Short mmCIF file of C-alpha atoms in Angstrom, two decimals:
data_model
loop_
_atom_site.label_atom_id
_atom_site.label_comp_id
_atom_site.label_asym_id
_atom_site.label_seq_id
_atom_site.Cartn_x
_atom_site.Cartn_y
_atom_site.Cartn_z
CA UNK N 1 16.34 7.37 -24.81
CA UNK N 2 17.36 5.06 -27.60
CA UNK N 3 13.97 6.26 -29.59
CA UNK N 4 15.48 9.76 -29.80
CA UNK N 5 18.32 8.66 -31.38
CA UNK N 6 19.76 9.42 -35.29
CA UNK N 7 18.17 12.59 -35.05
CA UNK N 8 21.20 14.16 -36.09
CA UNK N 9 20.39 17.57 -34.44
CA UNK N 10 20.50 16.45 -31.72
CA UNK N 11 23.88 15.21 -30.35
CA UNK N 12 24.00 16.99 -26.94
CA UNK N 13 20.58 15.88 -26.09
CA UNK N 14 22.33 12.59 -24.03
CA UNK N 15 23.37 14.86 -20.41
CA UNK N 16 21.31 18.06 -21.66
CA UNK N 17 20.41 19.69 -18.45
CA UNK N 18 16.47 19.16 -17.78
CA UNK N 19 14.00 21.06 -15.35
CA UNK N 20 12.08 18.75 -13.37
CA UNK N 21 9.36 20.22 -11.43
CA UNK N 22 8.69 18.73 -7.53
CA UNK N 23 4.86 19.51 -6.53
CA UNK N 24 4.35 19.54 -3.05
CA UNK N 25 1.01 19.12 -0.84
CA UNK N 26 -0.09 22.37 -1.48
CA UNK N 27 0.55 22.47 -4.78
CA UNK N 28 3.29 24.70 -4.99
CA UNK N 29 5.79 23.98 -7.82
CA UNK N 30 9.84 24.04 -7.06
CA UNK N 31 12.06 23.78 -9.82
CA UNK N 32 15.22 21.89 -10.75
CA UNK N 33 17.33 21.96 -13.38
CA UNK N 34 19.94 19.16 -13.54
CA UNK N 35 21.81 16.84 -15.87
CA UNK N 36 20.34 13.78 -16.53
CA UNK N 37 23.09 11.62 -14.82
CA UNK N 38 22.55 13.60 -11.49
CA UNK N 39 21.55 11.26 -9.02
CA UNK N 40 17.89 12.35 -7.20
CA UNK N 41 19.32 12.38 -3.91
CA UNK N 42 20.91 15.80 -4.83
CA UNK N 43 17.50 17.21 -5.68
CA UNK N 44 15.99 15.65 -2.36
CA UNK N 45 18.33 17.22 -0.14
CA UNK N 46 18.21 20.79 -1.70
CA UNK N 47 14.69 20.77 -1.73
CA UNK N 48 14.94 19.57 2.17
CA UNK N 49 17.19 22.51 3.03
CA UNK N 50 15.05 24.63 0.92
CA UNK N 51 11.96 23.95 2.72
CA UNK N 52 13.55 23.65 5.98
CA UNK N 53 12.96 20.33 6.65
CA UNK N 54 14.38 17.11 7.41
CA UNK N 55 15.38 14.87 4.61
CA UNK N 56 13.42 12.04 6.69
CA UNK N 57 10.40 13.64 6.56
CA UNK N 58 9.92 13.73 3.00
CA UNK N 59 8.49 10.99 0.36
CA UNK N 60 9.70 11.44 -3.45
CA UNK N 61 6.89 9.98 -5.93
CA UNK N 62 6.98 9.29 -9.67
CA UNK N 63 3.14 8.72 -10.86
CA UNK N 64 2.64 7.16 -7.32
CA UNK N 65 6.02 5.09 -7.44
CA UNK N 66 8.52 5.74 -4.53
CA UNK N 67 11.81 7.19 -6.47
CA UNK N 68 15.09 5.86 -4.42
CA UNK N 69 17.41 8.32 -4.12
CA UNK N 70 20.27 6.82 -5.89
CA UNK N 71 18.14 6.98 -9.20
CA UNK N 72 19.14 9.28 -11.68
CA UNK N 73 16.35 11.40 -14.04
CA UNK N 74 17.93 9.02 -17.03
CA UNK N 75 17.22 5.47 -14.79
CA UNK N 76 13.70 7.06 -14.18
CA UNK N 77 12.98 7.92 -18.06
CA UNK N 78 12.00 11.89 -16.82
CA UNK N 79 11.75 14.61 -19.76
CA UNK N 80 12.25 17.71 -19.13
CA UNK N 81 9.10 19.47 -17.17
CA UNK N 82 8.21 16.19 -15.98
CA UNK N 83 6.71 16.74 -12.46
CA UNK N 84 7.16 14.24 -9.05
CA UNK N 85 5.57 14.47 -6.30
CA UNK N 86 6.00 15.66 -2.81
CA UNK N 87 4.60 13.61 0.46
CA UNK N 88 4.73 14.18 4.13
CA UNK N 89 5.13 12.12 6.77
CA UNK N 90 1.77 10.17 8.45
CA UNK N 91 1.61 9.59 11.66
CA UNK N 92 -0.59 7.34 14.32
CA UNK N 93 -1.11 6.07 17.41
CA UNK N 94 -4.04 6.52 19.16
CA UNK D 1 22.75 -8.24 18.12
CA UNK D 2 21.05 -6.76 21.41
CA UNK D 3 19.09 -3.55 19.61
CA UNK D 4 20.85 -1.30 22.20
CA UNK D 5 24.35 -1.71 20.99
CA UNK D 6 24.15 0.35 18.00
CA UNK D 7 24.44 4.19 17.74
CA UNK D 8 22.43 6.11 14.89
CA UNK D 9 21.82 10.01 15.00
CA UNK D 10 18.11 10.90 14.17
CA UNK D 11 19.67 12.07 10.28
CA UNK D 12 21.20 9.08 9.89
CA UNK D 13 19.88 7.14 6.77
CA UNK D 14 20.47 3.84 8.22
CA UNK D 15 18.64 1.21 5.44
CA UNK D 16 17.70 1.90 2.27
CA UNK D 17 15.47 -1.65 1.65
CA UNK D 18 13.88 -2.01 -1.77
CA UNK D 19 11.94 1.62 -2.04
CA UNK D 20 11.93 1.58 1.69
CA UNK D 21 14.07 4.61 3.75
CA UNK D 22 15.05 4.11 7.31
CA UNK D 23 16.40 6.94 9.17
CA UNK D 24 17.43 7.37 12.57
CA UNK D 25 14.34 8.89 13.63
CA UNK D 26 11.91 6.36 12.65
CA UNK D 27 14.35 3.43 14.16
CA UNK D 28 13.48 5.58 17.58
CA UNK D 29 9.93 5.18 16.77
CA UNK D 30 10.02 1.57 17.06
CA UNK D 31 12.47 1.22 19.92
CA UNK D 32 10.82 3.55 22.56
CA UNK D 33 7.94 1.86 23.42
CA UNK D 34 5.43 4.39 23.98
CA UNK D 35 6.16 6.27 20.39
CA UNK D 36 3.77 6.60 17.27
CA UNK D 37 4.57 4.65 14.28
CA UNK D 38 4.84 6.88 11.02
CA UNK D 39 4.36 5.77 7.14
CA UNK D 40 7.92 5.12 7.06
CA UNK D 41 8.14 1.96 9.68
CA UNK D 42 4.36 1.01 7.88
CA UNK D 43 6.49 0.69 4.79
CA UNK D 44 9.35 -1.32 5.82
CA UNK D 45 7.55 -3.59 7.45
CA UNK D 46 5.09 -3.90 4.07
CA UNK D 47 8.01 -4.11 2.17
CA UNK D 48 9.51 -7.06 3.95
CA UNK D 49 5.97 -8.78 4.36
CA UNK D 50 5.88 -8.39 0.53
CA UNK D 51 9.48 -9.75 0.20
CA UNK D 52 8.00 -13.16 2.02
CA UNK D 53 5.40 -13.80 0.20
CA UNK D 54 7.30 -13.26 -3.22
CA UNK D 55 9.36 -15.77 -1.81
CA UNK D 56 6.48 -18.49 -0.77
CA UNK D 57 4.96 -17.63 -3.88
CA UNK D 58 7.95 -18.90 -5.75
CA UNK D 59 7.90 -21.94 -3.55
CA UNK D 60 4.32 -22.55 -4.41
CA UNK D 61 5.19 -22.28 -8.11
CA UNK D 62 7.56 -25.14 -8.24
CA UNK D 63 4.09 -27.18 -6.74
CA UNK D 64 1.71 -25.87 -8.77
CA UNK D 65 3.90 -26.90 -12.31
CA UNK D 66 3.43 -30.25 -10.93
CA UNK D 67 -0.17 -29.97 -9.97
CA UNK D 68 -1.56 -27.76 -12.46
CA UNK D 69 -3.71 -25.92 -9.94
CA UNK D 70 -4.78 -22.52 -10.25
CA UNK D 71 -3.14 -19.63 -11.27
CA UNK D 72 -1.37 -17.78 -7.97
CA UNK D 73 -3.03 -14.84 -5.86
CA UNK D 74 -1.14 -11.99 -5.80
CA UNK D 75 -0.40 -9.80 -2.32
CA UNK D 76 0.26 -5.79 -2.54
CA UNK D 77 0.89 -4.01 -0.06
CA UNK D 78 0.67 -0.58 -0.26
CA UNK D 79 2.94 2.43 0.95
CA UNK D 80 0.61 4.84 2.63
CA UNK D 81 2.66 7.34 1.14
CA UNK D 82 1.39 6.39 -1.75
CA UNK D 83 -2.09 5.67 -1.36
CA UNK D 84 -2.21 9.30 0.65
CA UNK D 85 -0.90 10.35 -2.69
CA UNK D 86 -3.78 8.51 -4.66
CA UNK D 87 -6.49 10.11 -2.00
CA UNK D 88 -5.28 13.47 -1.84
CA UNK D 89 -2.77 14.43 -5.37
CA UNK D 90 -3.82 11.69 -7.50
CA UNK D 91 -6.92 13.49 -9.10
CA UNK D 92 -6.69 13.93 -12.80
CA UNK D 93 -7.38 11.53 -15.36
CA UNK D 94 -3.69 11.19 -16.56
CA UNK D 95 -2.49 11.22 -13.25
CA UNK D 96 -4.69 8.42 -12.12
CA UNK D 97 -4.07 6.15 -15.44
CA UNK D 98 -0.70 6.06 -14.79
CA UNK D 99 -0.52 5.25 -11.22
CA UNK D 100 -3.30 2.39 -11.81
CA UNK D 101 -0.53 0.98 -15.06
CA UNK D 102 2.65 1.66 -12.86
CA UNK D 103 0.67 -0.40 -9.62
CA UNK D 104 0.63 -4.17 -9.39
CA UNK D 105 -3.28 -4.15 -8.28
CA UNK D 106 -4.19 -7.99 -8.28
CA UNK D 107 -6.24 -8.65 -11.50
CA UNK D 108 -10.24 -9.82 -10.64
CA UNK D 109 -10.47 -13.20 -11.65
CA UNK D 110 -13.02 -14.85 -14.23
CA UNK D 111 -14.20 -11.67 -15.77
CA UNK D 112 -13.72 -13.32 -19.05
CA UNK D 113 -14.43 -16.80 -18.82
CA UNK D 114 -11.94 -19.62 -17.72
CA UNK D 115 -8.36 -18.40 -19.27
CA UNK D 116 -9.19 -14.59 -18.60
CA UNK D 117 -8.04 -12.50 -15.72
CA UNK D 118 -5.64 -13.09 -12.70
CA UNK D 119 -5.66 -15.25 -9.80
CA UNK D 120 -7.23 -12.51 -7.46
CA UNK D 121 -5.04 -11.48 -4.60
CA UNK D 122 -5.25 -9.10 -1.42
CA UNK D 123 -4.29 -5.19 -1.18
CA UNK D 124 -3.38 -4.52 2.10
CA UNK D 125 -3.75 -0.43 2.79
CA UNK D 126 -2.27 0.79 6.08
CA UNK D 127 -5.54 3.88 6.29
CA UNK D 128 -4.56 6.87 8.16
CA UNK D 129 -7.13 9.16 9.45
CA UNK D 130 -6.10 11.46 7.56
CA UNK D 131 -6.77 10.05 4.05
CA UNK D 132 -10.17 11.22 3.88
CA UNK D 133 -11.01 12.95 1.24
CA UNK D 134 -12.61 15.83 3.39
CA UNK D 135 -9.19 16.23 5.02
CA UNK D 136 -6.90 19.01 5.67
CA UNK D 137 -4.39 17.82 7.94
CA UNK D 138 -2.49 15.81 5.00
CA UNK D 139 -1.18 19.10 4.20
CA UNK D 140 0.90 19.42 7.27
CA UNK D 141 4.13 17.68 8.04
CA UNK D 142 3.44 14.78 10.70
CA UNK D 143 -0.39 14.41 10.15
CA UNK D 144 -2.47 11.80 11.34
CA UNK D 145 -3.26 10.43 14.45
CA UNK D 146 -4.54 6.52 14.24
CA UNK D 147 -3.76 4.00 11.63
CA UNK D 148 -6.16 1.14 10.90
CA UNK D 149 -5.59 -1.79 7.81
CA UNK D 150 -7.94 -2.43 5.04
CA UNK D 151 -8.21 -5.30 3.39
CA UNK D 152 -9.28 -5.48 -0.08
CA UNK D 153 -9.97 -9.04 -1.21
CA UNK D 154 -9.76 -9.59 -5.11
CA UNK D 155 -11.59 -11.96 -6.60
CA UNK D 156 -13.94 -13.69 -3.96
CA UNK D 157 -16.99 -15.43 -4.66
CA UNK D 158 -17.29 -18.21 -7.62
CA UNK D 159 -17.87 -16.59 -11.07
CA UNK D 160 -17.88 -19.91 -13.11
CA UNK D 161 -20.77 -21.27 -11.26
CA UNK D 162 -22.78 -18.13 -12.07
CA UNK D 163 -21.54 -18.27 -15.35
CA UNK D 164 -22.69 -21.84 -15.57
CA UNK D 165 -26.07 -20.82 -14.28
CA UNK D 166 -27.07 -17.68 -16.58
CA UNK D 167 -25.03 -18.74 -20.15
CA UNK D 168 -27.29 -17.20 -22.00
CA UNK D 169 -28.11 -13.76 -19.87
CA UNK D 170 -24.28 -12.28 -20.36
CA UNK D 171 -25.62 -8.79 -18.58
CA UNK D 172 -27.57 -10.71 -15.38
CA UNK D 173 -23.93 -13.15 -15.48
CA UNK D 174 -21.49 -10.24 -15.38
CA UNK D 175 -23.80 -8.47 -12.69
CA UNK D 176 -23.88 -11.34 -10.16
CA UNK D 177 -19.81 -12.18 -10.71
CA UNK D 178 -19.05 -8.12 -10.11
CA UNK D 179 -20.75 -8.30 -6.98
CA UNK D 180 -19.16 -10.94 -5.53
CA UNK D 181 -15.86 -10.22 -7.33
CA UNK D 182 -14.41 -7.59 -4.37
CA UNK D 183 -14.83 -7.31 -0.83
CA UNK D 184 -13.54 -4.55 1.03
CA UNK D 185 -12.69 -5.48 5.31
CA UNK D 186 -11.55 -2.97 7.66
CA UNK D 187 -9.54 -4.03 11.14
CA UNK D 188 -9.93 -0.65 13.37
CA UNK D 189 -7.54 -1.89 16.95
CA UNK D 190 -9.94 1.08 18.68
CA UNK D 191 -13.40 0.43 17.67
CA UNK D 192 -15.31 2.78 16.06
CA UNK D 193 -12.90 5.12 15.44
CA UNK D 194 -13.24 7.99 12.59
CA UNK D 195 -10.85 5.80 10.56
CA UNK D 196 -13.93 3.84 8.68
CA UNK D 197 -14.86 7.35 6.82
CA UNK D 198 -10.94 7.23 5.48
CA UNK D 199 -11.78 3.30 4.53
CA UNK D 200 -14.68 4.05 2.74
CA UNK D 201 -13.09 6.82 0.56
CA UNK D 202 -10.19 4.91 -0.33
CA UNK D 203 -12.37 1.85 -1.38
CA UNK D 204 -14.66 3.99 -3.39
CA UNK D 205 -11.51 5.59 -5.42
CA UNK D 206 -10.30 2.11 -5.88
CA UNK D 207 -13.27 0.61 -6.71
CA UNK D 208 -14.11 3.45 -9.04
CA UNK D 209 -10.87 3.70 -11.22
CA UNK D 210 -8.53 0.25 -10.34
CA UNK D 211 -11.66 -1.76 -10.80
CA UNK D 212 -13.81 0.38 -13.08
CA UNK D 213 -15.16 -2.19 -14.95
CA UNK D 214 -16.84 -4.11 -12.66
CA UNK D 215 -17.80 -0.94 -11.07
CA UNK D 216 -19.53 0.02 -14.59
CA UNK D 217 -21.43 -3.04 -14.79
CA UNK D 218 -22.68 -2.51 -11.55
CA UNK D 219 -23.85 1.36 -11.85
CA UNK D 220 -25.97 -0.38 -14.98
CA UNK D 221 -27.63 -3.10 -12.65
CA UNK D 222 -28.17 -1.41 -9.62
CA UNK D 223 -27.66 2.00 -9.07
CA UNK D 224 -28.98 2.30 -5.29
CA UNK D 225 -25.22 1.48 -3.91
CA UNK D 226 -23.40 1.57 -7.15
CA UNK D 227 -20.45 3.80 -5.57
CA UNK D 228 -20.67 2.81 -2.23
CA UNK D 229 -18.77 0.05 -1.61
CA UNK D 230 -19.61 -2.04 1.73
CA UNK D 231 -17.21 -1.97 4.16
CA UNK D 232 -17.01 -4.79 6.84
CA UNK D 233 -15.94 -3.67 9.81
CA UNK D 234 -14.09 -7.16 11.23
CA UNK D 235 -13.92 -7.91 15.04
CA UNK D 236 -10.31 -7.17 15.87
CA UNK D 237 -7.71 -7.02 18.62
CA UNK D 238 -7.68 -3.56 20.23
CA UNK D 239 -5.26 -1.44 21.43
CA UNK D 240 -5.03 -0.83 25.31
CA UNK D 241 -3.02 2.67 25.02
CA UNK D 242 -2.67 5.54 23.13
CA UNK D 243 -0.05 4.61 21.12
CA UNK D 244 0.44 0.97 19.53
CA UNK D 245 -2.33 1.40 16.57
CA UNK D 246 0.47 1.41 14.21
CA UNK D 247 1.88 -2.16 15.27
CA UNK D 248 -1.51 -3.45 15.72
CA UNK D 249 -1.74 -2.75 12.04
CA UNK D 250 1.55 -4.44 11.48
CA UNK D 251 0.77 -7.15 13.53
CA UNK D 252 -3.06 -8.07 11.68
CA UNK D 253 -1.32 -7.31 7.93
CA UNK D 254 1.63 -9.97 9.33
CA UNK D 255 -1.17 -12.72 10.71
CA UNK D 256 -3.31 -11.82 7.78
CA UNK D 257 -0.39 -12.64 5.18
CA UNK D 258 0.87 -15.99 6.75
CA UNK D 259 0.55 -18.90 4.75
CA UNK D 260 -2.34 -20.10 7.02
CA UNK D 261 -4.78 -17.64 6.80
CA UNK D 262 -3.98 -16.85 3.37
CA UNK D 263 -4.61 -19.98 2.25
CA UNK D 264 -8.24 -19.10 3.82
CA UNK D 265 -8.22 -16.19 2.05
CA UNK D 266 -8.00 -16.95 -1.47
CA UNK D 267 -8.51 -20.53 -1.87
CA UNK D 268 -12.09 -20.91 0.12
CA UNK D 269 -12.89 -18.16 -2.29
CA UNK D 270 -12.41 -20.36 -5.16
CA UNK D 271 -14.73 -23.06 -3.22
CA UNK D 272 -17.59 -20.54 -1.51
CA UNK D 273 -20.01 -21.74 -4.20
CA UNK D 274 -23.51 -20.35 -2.32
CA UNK D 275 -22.84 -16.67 -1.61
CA UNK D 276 -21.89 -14.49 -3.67
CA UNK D 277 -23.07 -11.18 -0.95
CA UNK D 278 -18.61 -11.24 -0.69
CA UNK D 279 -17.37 -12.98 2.04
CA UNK D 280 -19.77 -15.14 4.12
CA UNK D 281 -20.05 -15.06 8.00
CA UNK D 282 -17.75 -18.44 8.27
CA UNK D 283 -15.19 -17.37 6.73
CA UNK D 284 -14.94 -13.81 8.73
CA UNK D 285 -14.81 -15.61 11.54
CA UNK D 286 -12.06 -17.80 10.12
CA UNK D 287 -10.11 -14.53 10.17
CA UNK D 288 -11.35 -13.53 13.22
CA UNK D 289 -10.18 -16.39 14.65
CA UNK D 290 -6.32 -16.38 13.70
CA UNK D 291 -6.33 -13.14 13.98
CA UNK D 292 -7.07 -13.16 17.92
CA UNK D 293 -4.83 -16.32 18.20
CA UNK D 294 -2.17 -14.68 16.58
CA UNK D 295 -2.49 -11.83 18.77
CA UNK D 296 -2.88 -13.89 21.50
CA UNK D 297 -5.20 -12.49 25.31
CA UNK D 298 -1.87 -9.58 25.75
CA UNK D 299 -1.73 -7.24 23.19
CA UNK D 300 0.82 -4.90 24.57
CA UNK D 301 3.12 -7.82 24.92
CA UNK D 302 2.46 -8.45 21.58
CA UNK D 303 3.23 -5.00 20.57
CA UNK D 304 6.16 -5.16 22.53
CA UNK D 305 7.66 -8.27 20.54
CA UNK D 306 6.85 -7.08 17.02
CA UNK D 307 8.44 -3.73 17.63
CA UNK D 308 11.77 -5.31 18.82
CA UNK D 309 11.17 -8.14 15.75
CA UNK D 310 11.35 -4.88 13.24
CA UNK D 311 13.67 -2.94 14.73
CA UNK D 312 16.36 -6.22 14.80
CA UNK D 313 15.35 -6.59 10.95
CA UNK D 314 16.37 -3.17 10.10
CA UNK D 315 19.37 -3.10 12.52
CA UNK D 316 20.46 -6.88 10.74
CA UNK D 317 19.47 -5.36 7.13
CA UNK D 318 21.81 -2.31 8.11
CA UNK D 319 24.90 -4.65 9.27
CA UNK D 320 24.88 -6.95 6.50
CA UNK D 321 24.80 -3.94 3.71
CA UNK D 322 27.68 -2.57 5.29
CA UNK D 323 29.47 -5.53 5.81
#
């Protein structure tokens, strides 16, 4: 954040809105746009009711790093059209 | 706290433990006995096996200033979320660079002389049938029917005896300290299941990109079995029903982690001055050994005991955030 700084064009840029794109297992891109303060959990859950699935089904990745839901897209350093990634719930017994 | 006294609805996000999510749901998992264990319970229980050794680690260190033994050996466990991310999304070269910079992998030890390279350590991978490469079923929600652990060991085998031996041959040096420098073991609780072709991928990717280096030396020195690393298949435990895989896996990566067996994990690696084929026959049996000890001759009481032990961590984890 800091590095964008003294550009003086750029005042706003702080809670700018950003699209961040979720890929899930197929592939398929949703997008997002939110403020940078918005905490993740609000993307998890509409992208739950989206899909029509349970919020405890799905796994939020950053590069291969679990994102906690009470991060924001500033606490995880995303730009805008930075992607995450989408995971499903494993399963075993046999 | 008895674990039936408390009240959760499947939606219910009950623990939120480092990166690790508990609902509802996967509480059930571990209460009703005859239930499947999913990634999520995997991960909690990783998480908090992690947690502990952090904390003996830091115990260790307060030894070791006074000793001025080796450098520590590093534990990671891994979140089978992730590593089905790493199998099955993980595939371009950015993609992969970052996750391999943004994961703690335990450094090889020795590459580069004395001062160079980590203490080795042990990746512990929870492998779900569906994590080979040739799979489908990944794509679909709830995939995956058996769990098995792999066991990656970093840094066995003695490198500064083989350097001692070949100072002046740096390719022939490098070539006998890559060999020896990973091992790759693979607990299956039902025997010959299909789980060993999801090992085998996973240690090939890993070996490939997380370890590339050694792997590069080796493609120059041998190229029969350059990309196929060996995967021991270790006598374990098995499961007497169709549905406690995923605690036998919890169970080995718990025994496996315990101060004992690590210590015969990582140390006797520094000592195991004659072989460098990876691990020799004593000390698999070593694990063998503690392994069915720790298990014990009843593995679905055993089962029985570490499901209630996880389920009372999450349910005490749960109380005291909200107290």
């Amino acid at each position: 954040m800091s590095d964008n700084e003294g550009g003086a064009g750029a005042p706003e840029a702080k809670n700018e809105p950003i699209t961040i794109r979720v890929r899930d297992q197929t592939g398929e891109e949703t997008f997002f746009k939110i403020k940078k303060s918005t905490k993740m959990s609000k993307v998890f859950n509409t992208y739950a009711q989206r899909k029509g699935v349970q919020m405890s089904s799905l796994r939020f990745l950053l590069d291969g790093e679990r994102i906690a839901e009470t991060m924001t897209p500033q606490d995880l350093e995303l730009d805008d059209q930075d992607q995450i990634d989408c995971m499903l719930e494993q399963s075993g017994g046999l | 706290m008895p674990t039936n006294m408390h009240y959760f609805k499947e939606s219910d996000l009950i623990i939120n433990y480092h990166d690790a999510v508990i609902y509802g749901s996967d509480l059930k998992l571990l209460e009703n006995r005859t239930e499947w264990l999913n990634d999520s319970c995997i991960h909690f229980f990783f998480v908090l096996l992690q947690q502990r050794h952090r904390e003996q680690e830091q115990e260790r260190e307060c030894e070791r200033e006074q000793k001025e033994t080796s450098s520590s050996s590093s534990f990671l466990f891994m979140d089978p979320s992730v590593v089905s991310y790493w199998m099955h999304q993980c595939t371009d070269q950015d993609d992969i660079e970052d996750f391999v910079n943004n994961t703690n992998f335990p450094k090889s030890k020795g590459r580069n002389g004395n001062g160079g390279g980590g203490g080795g350590g042990v990746i512990f991978i929870a492998v779900n049938d569906d994590m080979t490469l040739s799979s489908n079923g990944w794509q679909i929600p709830n995939s995956g029917s058996h769990w098995s652990l792999l066991l990656i060991i970093v840094g066995c085998g003695d490198d500064n005896k083989n350097k001692n031996n070949n100072n002046d041959e740096d390719e022939n040096d490098s070539e006998v300290s890559h060999i020896s420098s990973l091992c790759f073991l693979h607990f299956d609780s039902i025997r010959n299941s299909r789980n060993i072709r999801a090992a085998n991928d996973i240690a090939k990717k890993i070996l490939l990109h997380v370890y590339s280096d050694d792997n590069n030396k080796r493609k120059r020195d041998s190229d029969s079995n350059h990309d196929k690393p060996k995967v021991i298949q270790v006598e374990t435990p098995q499961q007497r029903n169709g549905y406690d895989c995923g605690v036998h896996v919890l169970g080995a990566a718990k025994i496996l982690s315990s101060s004992s067996t690590t210590t015969s994990l990582t140390i006797n690696s520094n000592n195991d001055n004659n072989n460098s084929d990876s691990m020799n026959s004593v000390r698999l049996n070593s694990l063998e050994e503690s392994l069915q000890q720790g298990v014990g001759n009843n593995s679905f009481d055993f089962c029985s005991k570490l499901r209630d032990e996880i389920s009372s961590e999450i349910l005490l984890l749960s109380s005291s955030a909200s107290s």
